[in-house]
Short mmCIF file of C-alpha atoms in Angstrom, two decimals:
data_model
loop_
_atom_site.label_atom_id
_atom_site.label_comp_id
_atom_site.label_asym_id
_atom_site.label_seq_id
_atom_site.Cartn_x
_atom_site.Cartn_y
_atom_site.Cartn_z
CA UNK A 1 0.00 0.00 0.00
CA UNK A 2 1.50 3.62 -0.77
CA UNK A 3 1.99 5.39 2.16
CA UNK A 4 3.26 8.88 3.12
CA UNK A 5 4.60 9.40 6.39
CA UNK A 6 5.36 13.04 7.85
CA UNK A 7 6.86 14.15 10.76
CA UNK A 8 6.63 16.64 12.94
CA UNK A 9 3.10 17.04 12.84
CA UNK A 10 3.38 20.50 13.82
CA UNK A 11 6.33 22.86 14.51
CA UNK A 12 6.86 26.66 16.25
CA UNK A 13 10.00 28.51 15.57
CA UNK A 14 10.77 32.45 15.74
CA UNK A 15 11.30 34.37 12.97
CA UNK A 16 14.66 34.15 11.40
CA UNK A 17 14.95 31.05 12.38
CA UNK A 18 15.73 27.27 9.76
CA UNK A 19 13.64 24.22 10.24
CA UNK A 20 13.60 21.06 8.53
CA UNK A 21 10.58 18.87 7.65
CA UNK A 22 10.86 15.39 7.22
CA UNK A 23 8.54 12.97 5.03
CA UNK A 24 9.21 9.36 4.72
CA UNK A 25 7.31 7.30 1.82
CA UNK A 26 6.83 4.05 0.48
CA UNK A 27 5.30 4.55 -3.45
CA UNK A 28 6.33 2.20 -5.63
CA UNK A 29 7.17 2.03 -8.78
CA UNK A 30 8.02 5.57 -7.80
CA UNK A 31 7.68 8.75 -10.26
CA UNK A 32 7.66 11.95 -8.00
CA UNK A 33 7.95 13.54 -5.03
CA UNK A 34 6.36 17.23 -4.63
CA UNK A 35 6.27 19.44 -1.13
CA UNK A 36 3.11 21.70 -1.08
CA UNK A 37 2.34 24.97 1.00
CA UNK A 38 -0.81 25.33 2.16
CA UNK A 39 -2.15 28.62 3.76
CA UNK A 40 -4.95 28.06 6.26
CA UNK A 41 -8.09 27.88 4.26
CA UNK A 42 -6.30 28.02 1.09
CA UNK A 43 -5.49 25.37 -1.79
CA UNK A 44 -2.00 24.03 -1.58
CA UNK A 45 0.60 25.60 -3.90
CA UNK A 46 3.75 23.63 -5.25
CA UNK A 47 6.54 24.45 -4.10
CA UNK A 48 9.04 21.74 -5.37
CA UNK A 49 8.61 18.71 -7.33
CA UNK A 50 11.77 16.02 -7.74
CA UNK A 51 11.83 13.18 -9.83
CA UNK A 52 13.97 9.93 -9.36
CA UNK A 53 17.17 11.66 -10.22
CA UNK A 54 17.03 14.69 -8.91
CA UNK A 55 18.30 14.78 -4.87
CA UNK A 56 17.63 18.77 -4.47
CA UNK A 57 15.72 21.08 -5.32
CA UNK A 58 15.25 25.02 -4.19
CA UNK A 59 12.64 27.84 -4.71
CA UNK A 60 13.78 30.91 -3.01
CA UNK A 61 14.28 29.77 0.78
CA UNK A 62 12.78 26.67 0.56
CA UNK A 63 15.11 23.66 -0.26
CA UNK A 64 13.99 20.36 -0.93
CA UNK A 65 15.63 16.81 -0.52
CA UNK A 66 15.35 13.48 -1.90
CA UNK A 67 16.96 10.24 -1.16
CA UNK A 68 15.43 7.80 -3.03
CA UNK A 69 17.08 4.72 -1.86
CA UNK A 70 15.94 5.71 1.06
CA UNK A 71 12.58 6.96 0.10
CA UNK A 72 12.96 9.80 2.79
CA UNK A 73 12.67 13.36 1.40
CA UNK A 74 12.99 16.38 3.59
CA UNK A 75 12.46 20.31 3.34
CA UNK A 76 14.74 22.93 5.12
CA UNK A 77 12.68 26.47 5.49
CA UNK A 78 15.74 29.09 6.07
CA UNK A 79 15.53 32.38 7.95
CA UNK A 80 12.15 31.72 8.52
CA UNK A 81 9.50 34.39 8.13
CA UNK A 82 6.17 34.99 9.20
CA UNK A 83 4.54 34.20 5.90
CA UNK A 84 5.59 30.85 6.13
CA UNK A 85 3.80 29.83 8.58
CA UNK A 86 1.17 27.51 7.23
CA UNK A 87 0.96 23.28 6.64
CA UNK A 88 3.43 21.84 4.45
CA UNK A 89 2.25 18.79 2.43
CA UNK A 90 4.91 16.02 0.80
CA UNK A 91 2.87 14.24 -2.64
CA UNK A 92 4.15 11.45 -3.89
CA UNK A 93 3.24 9.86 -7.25
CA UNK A 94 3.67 6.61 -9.04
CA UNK A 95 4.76 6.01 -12.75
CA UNK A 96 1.35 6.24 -14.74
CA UNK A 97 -0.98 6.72 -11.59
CA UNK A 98 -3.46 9.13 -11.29
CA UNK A 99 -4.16 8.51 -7.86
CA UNK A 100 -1.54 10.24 -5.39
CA UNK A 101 -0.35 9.53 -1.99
CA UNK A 102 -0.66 12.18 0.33
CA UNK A 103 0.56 12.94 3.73
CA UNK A 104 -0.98 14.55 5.99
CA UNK A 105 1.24 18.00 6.27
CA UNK A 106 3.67 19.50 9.20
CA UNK A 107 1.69 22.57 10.45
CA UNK A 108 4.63 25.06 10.96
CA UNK A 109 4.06 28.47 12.92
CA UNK A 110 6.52 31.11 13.10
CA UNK A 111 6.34 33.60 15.53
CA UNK A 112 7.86 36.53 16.03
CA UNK B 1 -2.36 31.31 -18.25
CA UNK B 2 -4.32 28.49 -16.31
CA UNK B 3 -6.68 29.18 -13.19
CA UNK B 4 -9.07 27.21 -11.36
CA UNK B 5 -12.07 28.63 -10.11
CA UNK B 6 -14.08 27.12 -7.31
CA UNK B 7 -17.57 28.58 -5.24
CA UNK B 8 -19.09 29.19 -3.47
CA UNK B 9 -15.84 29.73 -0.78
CA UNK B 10 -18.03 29.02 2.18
CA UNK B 11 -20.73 26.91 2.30
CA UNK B 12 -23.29 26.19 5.35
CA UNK B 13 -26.67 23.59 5.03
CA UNK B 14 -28.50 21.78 7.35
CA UNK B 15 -28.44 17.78 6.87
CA UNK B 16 -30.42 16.33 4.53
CA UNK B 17 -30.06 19.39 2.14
CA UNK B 18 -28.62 18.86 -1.30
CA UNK B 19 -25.15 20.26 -2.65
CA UNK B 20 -24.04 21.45 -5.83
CA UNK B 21 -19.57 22.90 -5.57
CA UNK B 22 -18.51 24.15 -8.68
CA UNK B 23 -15.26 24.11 -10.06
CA UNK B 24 -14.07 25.33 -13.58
CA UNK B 25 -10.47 25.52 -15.60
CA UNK B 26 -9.34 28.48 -17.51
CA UNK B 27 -6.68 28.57 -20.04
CA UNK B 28 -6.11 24.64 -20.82
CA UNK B 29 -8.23 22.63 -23.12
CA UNK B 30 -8.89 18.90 -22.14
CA UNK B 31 -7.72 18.80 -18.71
CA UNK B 32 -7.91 15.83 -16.27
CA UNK B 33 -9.85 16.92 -13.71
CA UNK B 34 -10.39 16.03 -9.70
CA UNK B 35 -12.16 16.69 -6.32
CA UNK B 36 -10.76 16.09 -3.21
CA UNK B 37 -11.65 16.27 0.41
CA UNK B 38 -9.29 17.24 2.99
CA UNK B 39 -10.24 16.34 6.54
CA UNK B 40 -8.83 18.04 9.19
CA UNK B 41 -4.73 16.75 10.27
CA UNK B 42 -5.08 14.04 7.25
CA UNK B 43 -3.97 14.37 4.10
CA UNK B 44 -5.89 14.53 0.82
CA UNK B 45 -8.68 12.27 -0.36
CA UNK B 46 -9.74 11.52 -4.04
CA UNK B 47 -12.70 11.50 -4.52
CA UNK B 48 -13.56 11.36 -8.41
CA UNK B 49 -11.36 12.31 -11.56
CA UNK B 50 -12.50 12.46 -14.96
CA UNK B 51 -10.40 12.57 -18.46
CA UNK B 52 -13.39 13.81 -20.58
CA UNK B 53 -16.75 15.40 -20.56
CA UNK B 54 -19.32 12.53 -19.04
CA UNK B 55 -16.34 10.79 -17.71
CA UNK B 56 -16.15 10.40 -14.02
CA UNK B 57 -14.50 7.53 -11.91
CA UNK B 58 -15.25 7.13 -8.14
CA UNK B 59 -12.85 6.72 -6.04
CA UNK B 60 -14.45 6.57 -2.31
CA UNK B 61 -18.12 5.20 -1.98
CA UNK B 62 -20.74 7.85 -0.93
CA UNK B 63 -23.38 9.71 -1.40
CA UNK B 64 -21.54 12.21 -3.68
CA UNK B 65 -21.85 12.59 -7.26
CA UNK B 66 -19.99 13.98 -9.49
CA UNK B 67 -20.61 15.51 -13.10
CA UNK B 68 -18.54 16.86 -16.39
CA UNK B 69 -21.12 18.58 -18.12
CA UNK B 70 -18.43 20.59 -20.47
CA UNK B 71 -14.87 20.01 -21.23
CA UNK B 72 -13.45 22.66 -18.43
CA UNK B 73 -16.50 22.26 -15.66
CA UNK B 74 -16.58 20.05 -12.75
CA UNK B 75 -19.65 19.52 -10.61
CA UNK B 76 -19.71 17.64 -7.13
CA UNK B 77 -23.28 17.19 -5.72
CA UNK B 78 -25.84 15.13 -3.52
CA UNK B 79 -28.91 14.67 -3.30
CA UNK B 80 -28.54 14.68 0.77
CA UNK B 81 -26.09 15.88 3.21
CA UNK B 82 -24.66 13.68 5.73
CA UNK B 83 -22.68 15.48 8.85
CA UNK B 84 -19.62 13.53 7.61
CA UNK B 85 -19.82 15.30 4.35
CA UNK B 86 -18.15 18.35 5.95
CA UNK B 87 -15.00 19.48 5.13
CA UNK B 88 -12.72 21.70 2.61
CA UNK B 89 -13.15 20.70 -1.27
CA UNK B 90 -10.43 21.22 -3.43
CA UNK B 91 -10.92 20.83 -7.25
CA UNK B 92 -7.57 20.01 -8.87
CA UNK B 93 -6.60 19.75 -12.58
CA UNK B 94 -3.85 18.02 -14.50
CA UNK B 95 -2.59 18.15 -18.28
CA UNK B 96 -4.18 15.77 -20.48
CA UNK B 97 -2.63 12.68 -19.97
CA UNK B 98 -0.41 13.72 -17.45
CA UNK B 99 -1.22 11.71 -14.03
CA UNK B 100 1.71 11.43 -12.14
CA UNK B 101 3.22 15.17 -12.53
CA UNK B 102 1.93 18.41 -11.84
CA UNK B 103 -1.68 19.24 -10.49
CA UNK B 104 -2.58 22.50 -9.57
CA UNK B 105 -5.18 23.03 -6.87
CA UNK B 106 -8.47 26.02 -6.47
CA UNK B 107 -8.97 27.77 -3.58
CA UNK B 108 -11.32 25.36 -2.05
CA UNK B 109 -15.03 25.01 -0.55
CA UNK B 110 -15.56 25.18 3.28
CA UNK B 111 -18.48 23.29 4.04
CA UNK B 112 -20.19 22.77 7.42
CA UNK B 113 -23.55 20.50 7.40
CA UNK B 114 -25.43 21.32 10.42
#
């Protein structure tokens, strides 16, 4: 069964601050990995989105990871600001599936 | 370029009420198309996709319905609310024949049955 495992479930850190976020999977026959921001009441945005060979990826101060012998990805948030305080979702997707795995996000709150 | 429309935002009825969320595609012809429910602190839940007008595959037994009534329009409806229908609706949409990469989400549907 394809599973998508996050962790923490939720995280505070003060502004300026770095945090990582961690998501663990187990999709198979894996295609792509994807971390999401979503503001509260808001549709989730993309932020990243790795395939098989790629092991990082930024977009401004957002930097994503992927190990895929592993199957652990993870995101590092530097000098945190207050904007980016909302849930983080990791998306995985098989080859040729429409259906993909979710997890269920890392709530981060940054506070000044 | 693309944007996905979705309303009402906000969405209040009493059980036993019928629903109608609407959720249409701008700028792409022939997308894939999705809804979703999203439940609070768990992730996202399929609930139908379609590849074509009048094409609609269930994913989660229920008493939703959805509909494709043109090539850039996506309905989800019922006929009866349940309590456990509430929750935020995202409609998503995908390039033709493009599963497994990018899908790009609406702004979502609050609803509360009371």
């Amino acid at each position: 069964k394809n599973q998508v495992e996050q962790s923490p479930q939720s995280l505070i850190i003060l502004e300026g601050k770095n945090c990582t976020l961690q998501c663990n999977y187990t999709v198979s026959p894996f295609s792509n990995l994807r971390w999401y921001k979503q503001d509260t009441g808001r549709g989730p945005v993309s932020l990243t989105i790795m395939t098989f060979s790629e092991n990082t990826k930024s977009n401004g101060r957002y930097t994503a990871t992927l190990d895929a012998d592993t199957k652990q990805s993870s995101l590092h948030i530097t000098a945190s600001q207050l904007s980016d305080s909302a849930s983080y979702i990791c998306v995985v997707s098989a080859v040729n599936d429409y259906k993909l795995s979710f997890g269920a996000g890392t709530t981060v709150t940054v506070r000044a | 370029s693309q944007t996905i429309h979705q309303w009402p935002a906000t969405l209040v009825q009493p059980v036993g009420s019928p629903l109608s969320l609407e959720c249409t595609v701008e700028g792409t012809s022939n997308p894939n198309l999705y809804w979703y429910r999203q439940a609070a602190g768990r992730g996202l839940q399929l609930l139908f996709y379609s590849v074509g007008i009048g094409q609609i595959s269930s994913e989660v037994p229920q008493n939703l319905s959805a509909s494709r009534p043109q090539d850039r329009q996506f309905i989800l409806s019922s006929k009866k609310l349940l309590l456990s229908d509430s929750g935020f609706y995202l409609c998503a949409w995908s390039p033709r024949g493009t599963f497994s990469y990018e899908q790009y989400f609406g702004p979502g549907t609050r609803l509360t049955v009371t």
